[in-house]
Amino acid sequence: MTRMNLVQAINLALKQEMERDSTVVLMGEDVGKDGGVFRVTEGLWQQFGDSRVIDTPLAEVGIISVAIGMAIAGMKPVTEVQFDGFSLPMLDQLYNHAGRMRKRSQGKYHVPLVLRIPHGGGIRALEHHSESLETFFTHIPGIKVVAPSGPYNAKGLLVSSIRDPDPVVFLEPKRVYRAIKEEVPEEEYEIPLNKAEVVQEGSDITVIAWGAMQKIVREAIEQLNGKYSIEIIDLLTLYPLDRNTVIDSVKKTGRCVVVQEAPRTCGYGAELIATINEKALLSLEAPVQRVTGYDVPMPLPKLENYYIPDATRINKAIETVMSF
Amino acid sequence: MTRMNLVQAINLALKQEMERDSTVVLMGEDVGKDGGVFRVTEGLWQQFGDSRVIDTPLAEVGIISVAIGMAIAGMKPVTEVQFDGFSLPMLDQLYNHAGRMRKRSQGKYHVPLVLRIPHGGGIRALEHHSESLETFFTHIPGIKVVAPSGPYNAKGLLVSSIRDPDPVVFLEPKRVYRAIKEEVPEEEYEIPLNKAEVVQEGSDITVIAWGAMQKIVREAIEQLNGKYSIEIIDLLTLYPLDRNTVIDSVKKTGRCVVVQEAPRTCGYGAELIATINEKALLSLEAPVQRVTGYDVPMPLPKLENYYIPDATRINKAIETVMSF
Amino acid sequence: MPKNDIRINFELFQILNEDGRIVNTRDMPQLKNDDIKRMYELMVLARVFDDTALKLQREGRLLTYASLQGQEASQIGSAIALQKEDWFVPSYRENGVFIARGHPMDMLYQYWAGDERGMDKLDSINGLPVAIPVGSQIPHAVGIAWANKLLGKRSVAAVYFGDGATSKGDFHEGVNFAGVFQVPCVFICQNNQWAISVSRKKQTASETIVQKAIAYGIEGVLVDGNDVFAVFKVVRDAVERARSGKGPTLIECYTYRMQNHTTADDWKKYRSEEEVERWKQKDPIERLKKYMESEGIWDENYEKMVWDDARTQVSEATRKFESVEPPSPLDMFKDVYGKLPPEIEEQRKDFE
Amino acid sequence: MPKNDIRINFELFQILNEDGRIVNTRDMPQLKNDDIKRMYELMVLARVFDDTALKLQREGRLLTYASLQGQEASQIGSAIALQKEDWFVPSYRENGVFIARGHPMDMLYQYWAGDERGMDKLDSINGLPVAIPVGSQIPHAVGIAWANKLLGKRSVAAVYFGDGATSKGDFHEGVNFAGVFQVPCVFICQNNQWAISVSRKKQTASETIVQKAIAYGIEGVLVDGNDVFAVFKVVRDAVERARSGKGPTLIECYTYRMQNHTTADDWKKYRSEEEVERWKQKDPIERLKKYMESEGIWDENYEKMVWDDARTQVSEATRKFESVEPPSPLDMFKDVYGKLPPEIEEQRKDFE
Ligand SMILES: Cc1ncc(C[n+]2csc(CCOP(=O)(O)OP(=O)(O)O)c2C)c(N)n1
Ligand SMILES: Cc1ncc(C[n+]2csc(CCOP(=O)(O)OP(=O)(O)O)c2C)c(N)n1
Ligand SMILES: [Mg+2]
Ligand SMILES: [Mg+2]
């Protein structure tokens, strides 16, 4: 066990998987000598060299689509895109090919690649650097979507993602990169890509969040000083969704708040509410509340903190649900 | 009034808007001499010539992004993409620029363009020709999303879309193109981009659908022979959503079925359910049922009819809700 | 202003001219008579397959179909220049390539009838399935080639696409990667002069397609795509170049789409009868036949045998195609993930 | 094999050499002394603006900043070659262009401090806002140019981007449109040798960027990007060519990014001190100064005045920038649609 931040945990997972499996290669802009814009791949080029840690031309479609070909032919490319907004050109190849090659080839080919995306806002970055695009990925058949929230689960989830036979979009909560440290085992471990975690048990209300919102949720709830018995769920994987954990919890508490950083309309939170509606409607004692970003472009840093759900808004939603 | 199919209605709307406003230009692959793969622009090149009806190179990003520039500089490009699957490369420019240019320029520029997409399946077409991608568009801030269901509303909605100052994604139900005829006024008219239509009033249950699913819903309900008093809502515009019409109806009936052709997870139906949960939960007498496509790639024609929601599945959902 | 010294003259490489005479003996590949016959027989087979496909489509037994007529030399010549271990990455018009690689014709019909099972078993011939989104398959070939290089395999990847595809970003990003990483990939552009109704001239202002190679610092070759010897020679050389680590090549096969774009199309709306007529004179099959006749390896008997044999094979394929059971609706839920997620499991149950 | 006759020699166009001497009198544009002084003063102003930005960033008053140092000749030379009616479409490194076009410097600081209001009022100078997604702005310029052509305006669009941007599909699709539709657009690639840590050589295998023009059948010019006269001349000619309906041009300004990519970067990790030192010798400002001195239009007094004046302007801008009120959180909900949809209306109410 060592105390690590999220960057270190992911770096270690990459290193260990690359040592273990020579078909794992890293691809992306500036992932080599430079170690990536967030320094996540630091030291790996030095250890594994040019043919395993590959600086690509500046071309996101090229990265993902060439990686698809590589994956079909026996490699395990772990690709990186620098910021959320630049992953959008990849949706075409993700939808039309990565998520579909298994089907298109009648199961004869599959596409074991990982797309790592530093996810969300809160680091005072430039325009297009802070979006939350998980809806786009979760709506694509054939893709898995993973959203770690801290160093420990990031390491185990990344290992599972790399070993998974299907394309995995791996959303790294960029505001958490260096914000927290946790005990992380040096040895390798997997966290399955179909399990949510009940971070804290409770009986009054369920609060569901993923990625960077976990931290905000926990901080918010701390401020409530035990006023309510709150069950906190960290989804970890968005597709497939661990619906049992969600539904069992809501059935138990009867109340729920969903926290999502993305714009409200058609956000992933809507899917959670639809699922709850379908499987636990009768248990609900109040409408599920969504705390979300707004249906507006992610603001530049001067205003981003007004956009991103914060403790105040989360606790207001909890109060609304509790006092319904 | 003339009886027209949807292709004719859209063709007429385009023609009239082009006659009325010389800054309206059509752009797309094969929209010129050829009249478009669905013949929607037939005759317009002959009338308006090369500089108004523009055959572009085979480049969807080029089409949308060049159109953004044109729109900024005073034109009103009406762009066409030939089939759903080919619109995916456009998401980047739609998200990062079309929906954002007004904001990025502090309101000094805006992007009055229309992106016409023949939408959905059911015409026994090739792979990638039959997807339902509305979730992607409705989740983009700054974009409007319109989904006509028949010739009459298609004409009025297209006119409004062309005149709208913001980017509009216009989803044409391709299986309806030639499937039905309606009385359509020759003269121009607008249908506002924020109004759903109550197609049929009812008191037992609300069924919500848009685009091609409207036709299927109406056929399904016909088969029920008045067994229930069913309120049918045709959304017409997906963003902004006419929430009042939806909520008022569900409050009245207490029961609801949502029909969507797209894959289930994170489909637009989830947003409808989330909205109903938020504004009409207490009125609900049963969980809202979703009838949707599956979380799998849209099958090739041999199986597509098993994928697309049909009367049997819709009526089964209605029965489930009614007997809850 | 700058005194740029630019000269871009890609010779249209030809071995067999339109009259069926060898105009370039030096470059004529050493082919046994049987090799040449094999070329001819495959081209005829592709033509018969194609004609039958058009007929089947008219009868409603195929949904739509993209004819390769006029492009037989480009497809067969290139396909047989590949080794068994090499990969091919097609667009949707490469039925000839599929046939030459040994993909069962009945399965091709099956695919064009809207049955995805027609694309089964391509792993046994190192092929990717038909790619409909234009240009999207190009970078896949780059990735396959690159993987082979990294894995120390000798295999090369050949990717097929049209003139229209060169306008797509996927072409650009993919070929640029190939140049930078010097992967063993051969880019075969069948410039058939049309992208549905859009002529080559309206597709791009560059005088040729092949000169786009210059933008990526890779080799480029312009070849008469209706000359099966020239195509064979050029592709074989490019493949061996790639195999020996000398990098990728962009090949422009200058050819013509003699039929409609697909069966949904009507070329009379946008191109002239004269143009089509002119290209008919360049029919790649006729041309090879003339050569073979002058070489004494073709006669009426042989001709009859070849066509009869092709027709027999194609009828057999048609029969097989028509007797195939419809797919199970449950196939929908297959091959989406390695292991079905609970969401889809439930949807599947719901469906049953 | 085909006997291709390919020769691609783009001369590096230069007027003012590194020693500040005119090596090409024939092409030297007719410039009044005041024009030359204006060039110099703008370049110095850009440098002072830039130095101050780096300082402000270190002090935490800007979030991040993309320095233009080394590229002053490319930016100022090109910007003043445009007419007022022409459009400019920048990436994120064009602070010099913004300044030359008259965008207030305090607003640039404001933008780089994360305040979107810094991009206000660009309509008054026909500019688009800073574009962060690399290459994405290129086709916008094509569209603007095309609209101007269709609307019968005389305006040309000039778009700026880096060497890295040429690898993106947006570059490819946009420039190809420009070629096909012959729109009045000038593509100005500032090849500063690096895309963050990726060198020009690893970006593309083509020997030059400018030769990519050949892929689109458009004009290409390679120019010494540290020579303000050459850049001015080449851009002005391209702009007038475009204006007179003769089509688009791709210009490669061969230059260097003297500083870090942005303030988040550390160039020591991937490039050598020697390389940076070598390019310092080519500093575009120094070069022009030497020339002006030899022409007798520069002396120490003038130098002092120019820098003092620049410093005064920049301090004034800094002061103004620092005194600006923070934006209202409600600005978030502004300028999303022409008319706020009820969804956002409600969210706004909720927020208040
Ligand atoms: C990305 C994309 N856009 C549009 C289409 C519709 N479409 C199918 S084929 C075609 C023309 C392709 O032309 P070309 O690349 O020259 O190939 P050819 O059909 O001539 O073999 C078009 C526009 C498509 N399949 N994919
Ligand atoms: C589409 C996209 N991908 C990645 C980035 C992150 N990024 C910002 S600048 C840059 C390098 C750009 O290099 P170049 O085009 O040469 O311009 P320069 O910065 O040298 O002026 C990268 C990779 C981005 N902004 N946009
Ligand atoms: Mg073609
Ligand atoms: Mg650069």
Tab-separated table of N, CA and C and ligand atoms in Angstrom, chain D residues 162-164 190 192-195, ligand 4:
chain	number	residue	atom	x	y	z
D	162	GLY	N	-1.861	26.167	-36.843
D	162	GLY	CA	-0.486	25.723	-36.681
D	162	GLY	C	-0.148	24.512	-37.535
D	163	ASP	N	1.088	24.075	-37.443
D	163	ASP	CA	1.523	22.889	-38.168
D	163	ASP	C	0.739	21.659	-37.718
D	164	GLY	N	0.472	21.577	-36.407
D	164	GLY	CA	-0.274	20.423	-35.910
D	164	GLY	C	-1.660	20.340	-36.516
D	190	GLN	N	1.010	28.856	-39.479
D	190	GLN	CA	2.241	29.225	-38.799
D	190	GLN	C	2.923	27.939	-38.353
D	192	ASN	N	5.354	26.554	-36.575
D	192	ASN	CA	6.329	26.948	-35.550
D	192	ASN	C	7.112	25.731	-35.044
D	193	GLN	N	7.112	24.694	-35.835
D	193	GLN	CA	7.958	23.498	-35.648
D	193	GLN	C	7.489	22.553	-34.548
D	194	TRP	N	6.546	22.969	-33.752
D	194	TRP	CA	6.109	22.118	-32.658
D	194	TRP	C	4.596	22.175	-32.476
D	195	ALA	N	4.027	21.040	-32.118
D	195	ALA	CA	2.651	20.967	-31.637
D	195	ALA	C	2.786	20.429	-30.214
E	4	MG	MG	2.900	24.393	-34.030
